[in-house]
GROMACS .gro file of N, CA, C and O in nm:
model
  428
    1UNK      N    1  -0.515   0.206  -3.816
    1UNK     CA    2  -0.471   0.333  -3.765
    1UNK      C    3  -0.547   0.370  -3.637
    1UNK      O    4  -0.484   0.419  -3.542
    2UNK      N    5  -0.658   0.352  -3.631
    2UNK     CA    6  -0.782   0.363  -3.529
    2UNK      C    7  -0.699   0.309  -3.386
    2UNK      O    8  -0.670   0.385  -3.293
    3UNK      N    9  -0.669   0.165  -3.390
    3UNK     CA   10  -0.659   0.077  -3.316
    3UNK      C   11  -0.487   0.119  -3.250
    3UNK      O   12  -0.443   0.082  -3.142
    4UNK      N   13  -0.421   0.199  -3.345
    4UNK     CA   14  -0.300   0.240  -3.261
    4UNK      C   15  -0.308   0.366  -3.236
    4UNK      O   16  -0.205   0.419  -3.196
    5UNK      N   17  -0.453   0.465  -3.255
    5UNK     CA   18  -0.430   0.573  -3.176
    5UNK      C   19  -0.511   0.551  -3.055
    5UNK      O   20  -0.492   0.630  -2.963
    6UNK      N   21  -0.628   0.427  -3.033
    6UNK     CA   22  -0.659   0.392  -2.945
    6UNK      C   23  -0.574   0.340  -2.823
    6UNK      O   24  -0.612   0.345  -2.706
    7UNK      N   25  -0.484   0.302  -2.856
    7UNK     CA   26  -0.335   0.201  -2.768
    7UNK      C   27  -0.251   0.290  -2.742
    7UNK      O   28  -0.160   0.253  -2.668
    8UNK      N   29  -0.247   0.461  -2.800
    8UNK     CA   30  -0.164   0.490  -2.745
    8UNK      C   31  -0.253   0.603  -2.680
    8UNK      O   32  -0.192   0.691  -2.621
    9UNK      N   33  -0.373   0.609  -2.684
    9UNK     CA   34  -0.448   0.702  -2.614
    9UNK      C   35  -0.444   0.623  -2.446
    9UNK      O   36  -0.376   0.661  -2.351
   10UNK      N   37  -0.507   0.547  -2.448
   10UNK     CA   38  -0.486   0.431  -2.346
   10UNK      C   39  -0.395   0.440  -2.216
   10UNK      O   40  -0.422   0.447  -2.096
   11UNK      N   41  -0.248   0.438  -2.302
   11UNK     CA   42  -0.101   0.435  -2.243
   11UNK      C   43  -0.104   0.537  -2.204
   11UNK      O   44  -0.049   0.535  -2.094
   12UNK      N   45  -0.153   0.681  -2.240
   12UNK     CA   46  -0.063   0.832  -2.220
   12UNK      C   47  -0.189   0.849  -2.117
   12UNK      O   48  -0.171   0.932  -2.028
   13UNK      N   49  -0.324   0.773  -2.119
   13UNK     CA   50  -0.429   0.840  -1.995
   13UNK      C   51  -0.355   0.795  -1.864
   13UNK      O   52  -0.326   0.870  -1.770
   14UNK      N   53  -0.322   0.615  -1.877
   14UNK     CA   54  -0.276   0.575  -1.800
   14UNK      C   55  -0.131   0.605  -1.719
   14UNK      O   56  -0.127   0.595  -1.597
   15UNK      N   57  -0.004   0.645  -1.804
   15UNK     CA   58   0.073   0.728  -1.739
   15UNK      C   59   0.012   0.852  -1.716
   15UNK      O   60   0.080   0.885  -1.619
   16UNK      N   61  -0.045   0.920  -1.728
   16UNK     CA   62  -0.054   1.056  -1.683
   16UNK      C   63  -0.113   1.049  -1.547
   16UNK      O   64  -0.088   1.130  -1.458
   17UNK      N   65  -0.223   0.906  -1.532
   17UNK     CA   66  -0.289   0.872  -1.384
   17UNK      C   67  -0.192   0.842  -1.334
   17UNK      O   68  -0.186   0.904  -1.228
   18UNK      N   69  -0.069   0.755  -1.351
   18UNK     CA   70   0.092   0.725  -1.218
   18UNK      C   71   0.114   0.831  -1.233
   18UNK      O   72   0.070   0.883  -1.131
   19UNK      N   73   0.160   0.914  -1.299
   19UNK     CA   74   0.221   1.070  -1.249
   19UNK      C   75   0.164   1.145  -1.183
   19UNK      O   76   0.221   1.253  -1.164
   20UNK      N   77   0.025   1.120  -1.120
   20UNK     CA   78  -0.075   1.221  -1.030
   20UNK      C   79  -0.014   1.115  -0.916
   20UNK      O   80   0.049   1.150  -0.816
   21UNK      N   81  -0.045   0.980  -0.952
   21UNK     CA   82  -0.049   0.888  -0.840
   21UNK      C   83   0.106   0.919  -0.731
   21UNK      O   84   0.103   0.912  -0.608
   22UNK      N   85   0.200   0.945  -0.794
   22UNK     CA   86   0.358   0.942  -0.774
   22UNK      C   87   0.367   1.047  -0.721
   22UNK      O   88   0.408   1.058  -0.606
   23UNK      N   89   0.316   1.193  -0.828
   23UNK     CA   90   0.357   1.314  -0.733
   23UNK      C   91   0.248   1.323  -0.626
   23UNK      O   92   0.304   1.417  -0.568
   24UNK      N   93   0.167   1.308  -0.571
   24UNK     CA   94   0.084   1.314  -0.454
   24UNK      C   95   0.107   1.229  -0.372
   24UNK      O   96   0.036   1.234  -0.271
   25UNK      N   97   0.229   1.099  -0.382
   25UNK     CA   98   0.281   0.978  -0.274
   25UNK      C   99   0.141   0.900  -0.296
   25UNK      O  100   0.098   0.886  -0.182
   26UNK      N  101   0.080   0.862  -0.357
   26UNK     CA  102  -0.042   0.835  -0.300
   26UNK      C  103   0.002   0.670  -0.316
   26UNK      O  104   0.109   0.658  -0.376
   27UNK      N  105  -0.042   0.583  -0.286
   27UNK     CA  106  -0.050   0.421  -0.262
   27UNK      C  107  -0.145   0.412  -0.395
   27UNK      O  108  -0.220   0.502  -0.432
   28UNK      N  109  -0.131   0.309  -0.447
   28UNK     CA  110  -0.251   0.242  -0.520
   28UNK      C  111  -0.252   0.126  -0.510
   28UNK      O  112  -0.171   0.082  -0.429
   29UNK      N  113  -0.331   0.031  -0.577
   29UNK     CA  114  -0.389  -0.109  -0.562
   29UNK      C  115  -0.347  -0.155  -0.772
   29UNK      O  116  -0.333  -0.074  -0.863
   30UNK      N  117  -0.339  -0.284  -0.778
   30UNK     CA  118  -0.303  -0.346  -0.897
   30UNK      C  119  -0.419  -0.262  -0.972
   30UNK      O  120  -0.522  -0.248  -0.906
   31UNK      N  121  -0.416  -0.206  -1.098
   31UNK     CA  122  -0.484  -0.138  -1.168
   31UNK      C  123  -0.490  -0.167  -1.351
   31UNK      O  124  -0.551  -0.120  -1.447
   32UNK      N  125  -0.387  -0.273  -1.325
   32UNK     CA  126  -0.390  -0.302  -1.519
   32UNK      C  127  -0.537  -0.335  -1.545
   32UNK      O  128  -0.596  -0.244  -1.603
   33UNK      N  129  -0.610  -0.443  -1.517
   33UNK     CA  130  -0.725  -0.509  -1.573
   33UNK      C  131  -0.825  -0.342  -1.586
   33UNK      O  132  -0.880  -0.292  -1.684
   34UNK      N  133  -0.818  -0.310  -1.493
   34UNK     CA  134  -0.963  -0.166  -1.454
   34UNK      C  135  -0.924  -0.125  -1.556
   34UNK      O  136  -0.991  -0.142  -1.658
   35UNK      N  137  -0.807  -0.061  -1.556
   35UNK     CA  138  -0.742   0.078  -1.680
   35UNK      C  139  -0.739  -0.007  -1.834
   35UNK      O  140  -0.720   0.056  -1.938
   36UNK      N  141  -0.759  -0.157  -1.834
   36UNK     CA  142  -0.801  -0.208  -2.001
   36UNK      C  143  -0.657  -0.225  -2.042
   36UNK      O  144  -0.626  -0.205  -2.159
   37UNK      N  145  -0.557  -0.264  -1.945
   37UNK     CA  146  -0.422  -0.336  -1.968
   37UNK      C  147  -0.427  -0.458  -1.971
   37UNK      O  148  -0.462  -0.520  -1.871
   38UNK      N  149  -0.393  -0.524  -2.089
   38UNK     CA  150  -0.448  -0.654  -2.048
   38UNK      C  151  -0.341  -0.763  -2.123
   38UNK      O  152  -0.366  -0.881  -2.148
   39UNK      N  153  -0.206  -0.686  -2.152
   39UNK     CA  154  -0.132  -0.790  -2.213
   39UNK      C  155   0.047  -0.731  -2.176
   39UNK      O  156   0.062  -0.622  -2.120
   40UNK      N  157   0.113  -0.777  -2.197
   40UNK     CA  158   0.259  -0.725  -2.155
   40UNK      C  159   0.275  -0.599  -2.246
   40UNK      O  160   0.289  -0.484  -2.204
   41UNK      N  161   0.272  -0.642  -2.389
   41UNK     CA  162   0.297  -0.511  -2.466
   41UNK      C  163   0.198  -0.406  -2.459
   41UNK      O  164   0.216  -0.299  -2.516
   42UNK      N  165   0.098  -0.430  -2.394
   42UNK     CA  166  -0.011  -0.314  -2.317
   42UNK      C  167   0.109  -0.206  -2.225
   42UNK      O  168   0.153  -0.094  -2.253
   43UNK      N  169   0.137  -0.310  -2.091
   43UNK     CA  170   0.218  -0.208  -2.003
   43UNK      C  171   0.361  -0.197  -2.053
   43UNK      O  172   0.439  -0.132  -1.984
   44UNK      N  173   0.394  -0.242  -2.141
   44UNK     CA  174   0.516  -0.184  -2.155
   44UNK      C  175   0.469  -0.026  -2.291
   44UNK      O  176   0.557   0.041  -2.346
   45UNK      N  177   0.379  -0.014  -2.304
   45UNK     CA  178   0.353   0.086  -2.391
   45UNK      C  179   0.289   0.150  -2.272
   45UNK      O  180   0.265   0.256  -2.330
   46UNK      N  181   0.234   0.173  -2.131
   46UNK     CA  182   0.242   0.234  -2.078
   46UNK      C  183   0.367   0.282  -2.011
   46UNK      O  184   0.413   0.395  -1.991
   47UNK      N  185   0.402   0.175  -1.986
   47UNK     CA  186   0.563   0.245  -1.918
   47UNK      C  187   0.636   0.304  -2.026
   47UNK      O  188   0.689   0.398  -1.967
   48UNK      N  189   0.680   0.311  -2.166
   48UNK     CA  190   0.713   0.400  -2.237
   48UNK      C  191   0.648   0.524  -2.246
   48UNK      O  192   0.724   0.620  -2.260
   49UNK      N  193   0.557   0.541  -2.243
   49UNK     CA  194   0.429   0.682  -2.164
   49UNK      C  195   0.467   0.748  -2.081
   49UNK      O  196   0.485   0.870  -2.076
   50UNK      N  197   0.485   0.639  -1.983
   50UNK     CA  198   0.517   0.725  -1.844
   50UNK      C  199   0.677   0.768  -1.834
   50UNK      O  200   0.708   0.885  -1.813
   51UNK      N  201   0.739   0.699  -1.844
   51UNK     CA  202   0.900   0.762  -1.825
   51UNK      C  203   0.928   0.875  -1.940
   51UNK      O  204   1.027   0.946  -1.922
   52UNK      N  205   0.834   0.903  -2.078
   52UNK     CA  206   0.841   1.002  -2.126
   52UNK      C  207   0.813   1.102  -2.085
   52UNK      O  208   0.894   1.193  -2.101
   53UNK      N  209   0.671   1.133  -2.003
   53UNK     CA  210   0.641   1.219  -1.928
   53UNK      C  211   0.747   1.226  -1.765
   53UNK      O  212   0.756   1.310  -1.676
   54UNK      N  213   0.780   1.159  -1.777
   54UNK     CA  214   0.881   1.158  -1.642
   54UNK      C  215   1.015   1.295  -1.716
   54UNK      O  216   1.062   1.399  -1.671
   55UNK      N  217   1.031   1.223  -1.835
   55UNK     CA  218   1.176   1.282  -1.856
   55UNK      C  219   1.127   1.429  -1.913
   55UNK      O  220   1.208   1.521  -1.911
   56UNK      N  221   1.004   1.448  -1.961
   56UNK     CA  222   0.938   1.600  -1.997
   56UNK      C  223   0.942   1.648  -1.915
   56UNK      O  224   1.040   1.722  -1.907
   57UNK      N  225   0.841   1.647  -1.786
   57UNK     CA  226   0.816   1.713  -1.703
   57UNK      C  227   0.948   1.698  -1.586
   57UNK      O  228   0.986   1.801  -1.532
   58UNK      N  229   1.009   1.577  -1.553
   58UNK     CA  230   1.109   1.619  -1.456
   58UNK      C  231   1.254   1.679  -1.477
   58UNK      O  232   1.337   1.737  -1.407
   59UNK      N  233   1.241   1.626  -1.632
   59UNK     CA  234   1.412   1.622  -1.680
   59UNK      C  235   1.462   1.512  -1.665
   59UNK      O  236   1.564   1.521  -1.732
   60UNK      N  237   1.460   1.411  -1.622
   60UNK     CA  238   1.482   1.240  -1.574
   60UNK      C  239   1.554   1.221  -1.673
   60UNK      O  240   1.522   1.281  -1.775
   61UNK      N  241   1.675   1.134  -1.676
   61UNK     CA  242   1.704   1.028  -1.806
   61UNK      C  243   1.743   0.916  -1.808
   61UNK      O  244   1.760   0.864  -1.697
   62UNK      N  245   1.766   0.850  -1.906
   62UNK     CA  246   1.750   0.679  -1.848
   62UNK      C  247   1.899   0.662  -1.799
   62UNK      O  248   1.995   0.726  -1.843
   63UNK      N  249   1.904   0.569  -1.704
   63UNK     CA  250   2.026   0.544  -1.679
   63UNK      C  251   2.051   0.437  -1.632
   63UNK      O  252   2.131   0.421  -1.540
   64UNK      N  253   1.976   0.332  -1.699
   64UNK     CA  254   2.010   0.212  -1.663
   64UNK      C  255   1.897   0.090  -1.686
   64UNK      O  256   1.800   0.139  -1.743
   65UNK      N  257   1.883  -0.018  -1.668
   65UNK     CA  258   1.761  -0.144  -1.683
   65UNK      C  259   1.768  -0.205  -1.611
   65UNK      O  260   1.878  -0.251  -1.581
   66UNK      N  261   1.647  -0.242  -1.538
   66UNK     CA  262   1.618  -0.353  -1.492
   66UNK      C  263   1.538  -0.452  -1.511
   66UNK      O  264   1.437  -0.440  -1.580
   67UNK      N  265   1.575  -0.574  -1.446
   67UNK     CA  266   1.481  -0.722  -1.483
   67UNK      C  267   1.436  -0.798  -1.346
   67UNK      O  268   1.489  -0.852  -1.249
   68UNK      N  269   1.284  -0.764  -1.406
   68UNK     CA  270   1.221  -0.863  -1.293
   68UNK      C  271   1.177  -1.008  -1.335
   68UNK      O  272   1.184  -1.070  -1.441
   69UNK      N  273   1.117  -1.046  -1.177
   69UNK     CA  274   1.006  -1.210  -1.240
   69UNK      C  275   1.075  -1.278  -1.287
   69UNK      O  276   1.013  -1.354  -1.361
   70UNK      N  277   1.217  -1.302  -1.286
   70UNK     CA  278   1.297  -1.405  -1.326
   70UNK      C  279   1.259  -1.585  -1.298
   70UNK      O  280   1.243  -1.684  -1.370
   71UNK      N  281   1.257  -1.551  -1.137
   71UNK     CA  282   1.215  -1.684  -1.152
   71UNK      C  283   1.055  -1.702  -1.177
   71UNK      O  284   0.966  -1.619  -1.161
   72UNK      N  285   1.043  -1.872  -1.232
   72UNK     CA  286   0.949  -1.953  -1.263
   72UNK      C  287   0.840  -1.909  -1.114
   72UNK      O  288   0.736  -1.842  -1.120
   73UNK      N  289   0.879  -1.948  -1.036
   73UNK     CA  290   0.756  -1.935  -0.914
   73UNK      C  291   0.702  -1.805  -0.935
   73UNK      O  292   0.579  -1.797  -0.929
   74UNK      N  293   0.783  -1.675  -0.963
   74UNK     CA  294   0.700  -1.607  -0.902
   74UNK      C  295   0.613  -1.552  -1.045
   74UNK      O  296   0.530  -1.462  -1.035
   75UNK      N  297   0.640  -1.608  -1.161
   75UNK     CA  298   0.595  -1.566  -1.279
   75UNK      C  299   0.458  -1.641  -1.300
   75UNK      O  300   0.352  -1.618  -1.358
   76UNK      N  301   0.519  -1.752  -1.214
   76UNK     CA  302   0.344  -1.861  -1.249
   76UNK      C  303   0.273  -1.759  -1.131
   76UNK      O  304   0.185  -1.696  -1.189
   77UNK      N  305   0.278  -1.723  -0.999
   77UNK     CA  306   0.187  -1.650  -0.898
   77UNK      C  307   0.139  -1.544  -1.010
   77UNK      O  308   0.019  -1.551  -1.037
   78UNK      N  309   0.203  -1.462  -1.069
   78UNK     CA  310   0.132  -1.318  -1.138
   78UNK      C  311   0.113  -1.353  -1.249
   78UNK      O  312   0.100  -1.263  -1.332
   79UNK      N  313   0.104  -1.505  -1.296
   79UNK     CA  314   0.044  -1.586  -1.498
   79UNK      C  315   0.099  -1.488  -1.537
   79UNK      O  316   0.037  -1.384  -1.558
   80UNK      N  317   0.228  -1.501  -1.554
   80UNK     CA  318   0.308  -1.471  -1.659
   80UNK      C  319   0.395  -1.543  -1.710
   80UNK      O  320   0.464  -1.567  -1.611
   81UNK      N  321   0.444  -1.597  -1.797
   81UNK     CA  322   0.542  -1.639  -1.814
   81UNK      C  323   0.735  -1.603  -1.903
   81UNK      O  324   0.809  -1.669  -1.976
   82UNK      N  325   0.738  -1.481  -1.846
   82UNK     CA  326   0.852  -1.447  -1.927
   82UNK      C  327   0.912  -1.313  -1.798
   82UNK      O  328   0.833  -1.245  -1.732
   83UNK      N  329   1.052  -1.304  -1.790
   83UNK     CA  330   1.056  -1.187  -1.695
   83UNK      C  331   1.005  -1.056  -1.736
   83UNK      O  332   0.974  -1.048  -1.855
   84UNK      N  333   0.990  -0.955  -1.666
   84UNK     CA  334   0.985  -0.795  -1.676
   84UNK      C  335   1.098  -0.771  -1.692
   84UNK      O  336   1.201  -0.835  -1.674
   85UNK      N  337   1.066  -0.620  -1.747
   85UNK     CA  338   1.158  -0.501  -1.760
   85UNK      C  339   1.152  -0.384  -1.785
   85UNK      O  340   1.086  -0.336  -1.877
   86UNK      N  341   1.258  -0.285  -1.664
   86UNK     CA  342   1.200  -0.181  -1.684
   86UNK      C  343   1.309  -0.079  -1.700
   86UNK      O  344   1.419  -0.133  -1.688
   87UNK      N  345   1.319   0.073  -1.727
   87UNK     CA  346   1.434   0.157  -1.727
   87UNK      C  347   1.481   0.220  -1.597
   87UNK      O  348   1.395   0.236  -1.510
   88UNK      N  349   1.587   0.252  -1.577
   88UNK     CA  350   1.582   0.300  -1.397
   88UNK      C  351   1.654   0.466  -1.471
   88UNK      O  352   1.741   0.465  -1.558
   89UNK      N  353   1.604   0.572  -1.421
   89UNK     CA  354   1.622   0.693  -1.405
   89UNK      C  355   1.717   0.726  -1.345
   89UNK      O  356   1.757   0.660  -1.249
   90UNK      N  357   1.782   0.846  -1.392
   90UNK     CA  358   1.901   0.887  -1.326
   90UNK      C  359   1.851   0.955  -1.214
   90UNK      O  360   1.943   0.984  -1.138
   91UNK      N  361   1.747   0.990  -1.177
   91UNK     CA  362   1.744   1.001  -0.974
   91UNK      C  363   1.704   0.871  -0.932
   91UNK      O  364   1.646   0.870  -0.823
   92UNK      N  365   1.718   0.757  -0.990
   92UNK     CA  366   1.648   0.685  -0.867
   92UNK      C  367   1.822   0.630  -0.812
   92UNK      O  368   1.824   0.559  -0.711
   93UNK      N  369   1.899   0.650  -0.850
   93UNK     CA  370   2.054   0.594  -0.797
   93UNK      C  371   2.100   0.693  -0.663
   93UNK      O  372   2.078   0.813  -0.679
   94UNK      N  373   2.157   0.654  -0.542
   94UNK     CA  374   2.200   0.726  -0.454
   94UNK      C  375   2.360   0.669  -0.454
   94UNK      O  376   2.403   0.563  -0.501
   95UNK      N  377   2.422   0.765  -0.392
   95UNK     CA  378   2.577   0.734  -0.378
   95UNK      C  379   2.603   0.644  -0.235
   95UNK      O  380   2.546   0.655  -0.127
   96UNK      N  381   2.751   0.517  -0.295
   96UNK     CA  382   2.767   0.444  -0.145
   96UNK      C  383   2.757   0.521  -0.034
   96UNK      O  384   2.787   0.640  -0.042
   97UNK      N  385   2.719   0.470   0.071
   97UNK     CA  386   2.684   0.538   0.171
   97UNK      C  387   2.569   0.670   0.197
   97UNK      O  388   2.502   0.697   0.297
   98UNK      N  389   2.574   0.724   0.090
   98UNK     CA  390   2.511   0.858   0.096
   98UNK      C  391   2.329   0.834   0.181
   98UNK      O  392   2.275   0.729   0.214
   99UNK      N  393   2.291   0.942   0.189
   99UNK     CA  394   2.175   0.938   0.248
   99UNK      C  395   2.068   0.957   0.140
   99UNK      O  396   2.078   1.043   0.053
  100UNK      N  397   1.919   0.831   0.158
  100UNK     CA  398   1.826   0.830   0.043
  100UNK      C  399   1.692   0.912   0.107
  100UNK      O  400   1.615   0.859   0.187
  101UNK      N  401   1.682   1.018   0.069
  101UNK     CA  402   1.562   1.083   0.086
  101UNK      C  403   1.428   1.033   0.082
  101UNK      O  404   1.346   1.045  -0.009
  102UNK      N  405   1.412   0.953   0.231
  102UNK     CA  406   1.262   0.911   0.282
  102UNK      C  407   1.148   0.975   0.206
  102UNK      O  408   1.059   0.918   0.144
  103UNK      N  409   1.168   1.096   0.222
  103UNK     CA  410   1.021   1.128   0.143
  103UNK      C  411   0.995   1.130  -0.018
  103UNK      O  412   0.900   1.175  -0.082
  104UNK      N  413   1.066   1.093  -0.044
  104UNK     CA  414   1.101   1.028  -0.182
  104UNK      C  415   0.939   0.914  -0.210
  104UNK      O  416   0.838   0.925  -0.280
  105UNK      N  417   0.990   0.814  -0.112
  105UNK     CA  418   0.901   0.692  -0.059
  105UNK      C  419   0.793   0.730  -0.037
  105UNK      O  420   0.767   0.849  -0.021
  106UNK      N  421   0.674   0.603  -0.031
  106UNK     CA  422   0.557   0.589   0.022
  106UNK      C  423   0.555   0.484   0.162
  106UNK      O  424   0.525   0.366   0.142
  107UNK      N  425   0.579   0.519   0.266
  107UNK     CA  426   0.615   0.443   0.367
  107UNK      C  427   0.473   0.351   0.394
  107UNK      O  428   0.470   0.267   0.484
   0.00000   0.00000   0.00000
């Protein structure tokens, strides 16, 4: 019991640090190893963290999946071996043509 309120204490410090990181635009640097992420089902229990607090605090909802790291090359560069995946939010979609709000971004 210890060990899964530790894992999810973990996840909810660590999303709550991308949600400072995100709403302030700020840049960061690779941060799993520092923050004690140290396995896939690590960040994917952060990213379930974080898009919860996404959809609390923004209203967000899922609206869709994506898959990364498909190929072999780039999975052996980041020692991984299996693709990612993640949920895509109903603001991150813009309409054909429409205009995508730059400051959205971290240029």
């Amino acid at each position: 019991m210890e060990t899964k309120k530790a894992e999810f204490s973990l996840a909810q410090d660590t999303a709550e640090w991308l949600m400072t990181q995100h709403a302030g635009s700020r840049s960061f640097e690779p941060f799993a190893a520092t923050r004690g992420i140290h396995t896939m089902r690590d960040a994917y229990r952060v990213q379930d963290r974080y898009n919860a607090l996404q959809a609390k605090t923004r209203g967000v909802t899922r609206a869709g999946y994506k898959i990364g790291l498909t190929s072999k090359a780039m999975q052996s560069a980041l020692n991984i071996d299996e693709p990612d995946s993640g949920i895509l939010l109903d603001d991150m979609f813009f309409a054909d043509g429409g205009l995508v709000p730059t400051e959205r971004f971290i240029a």
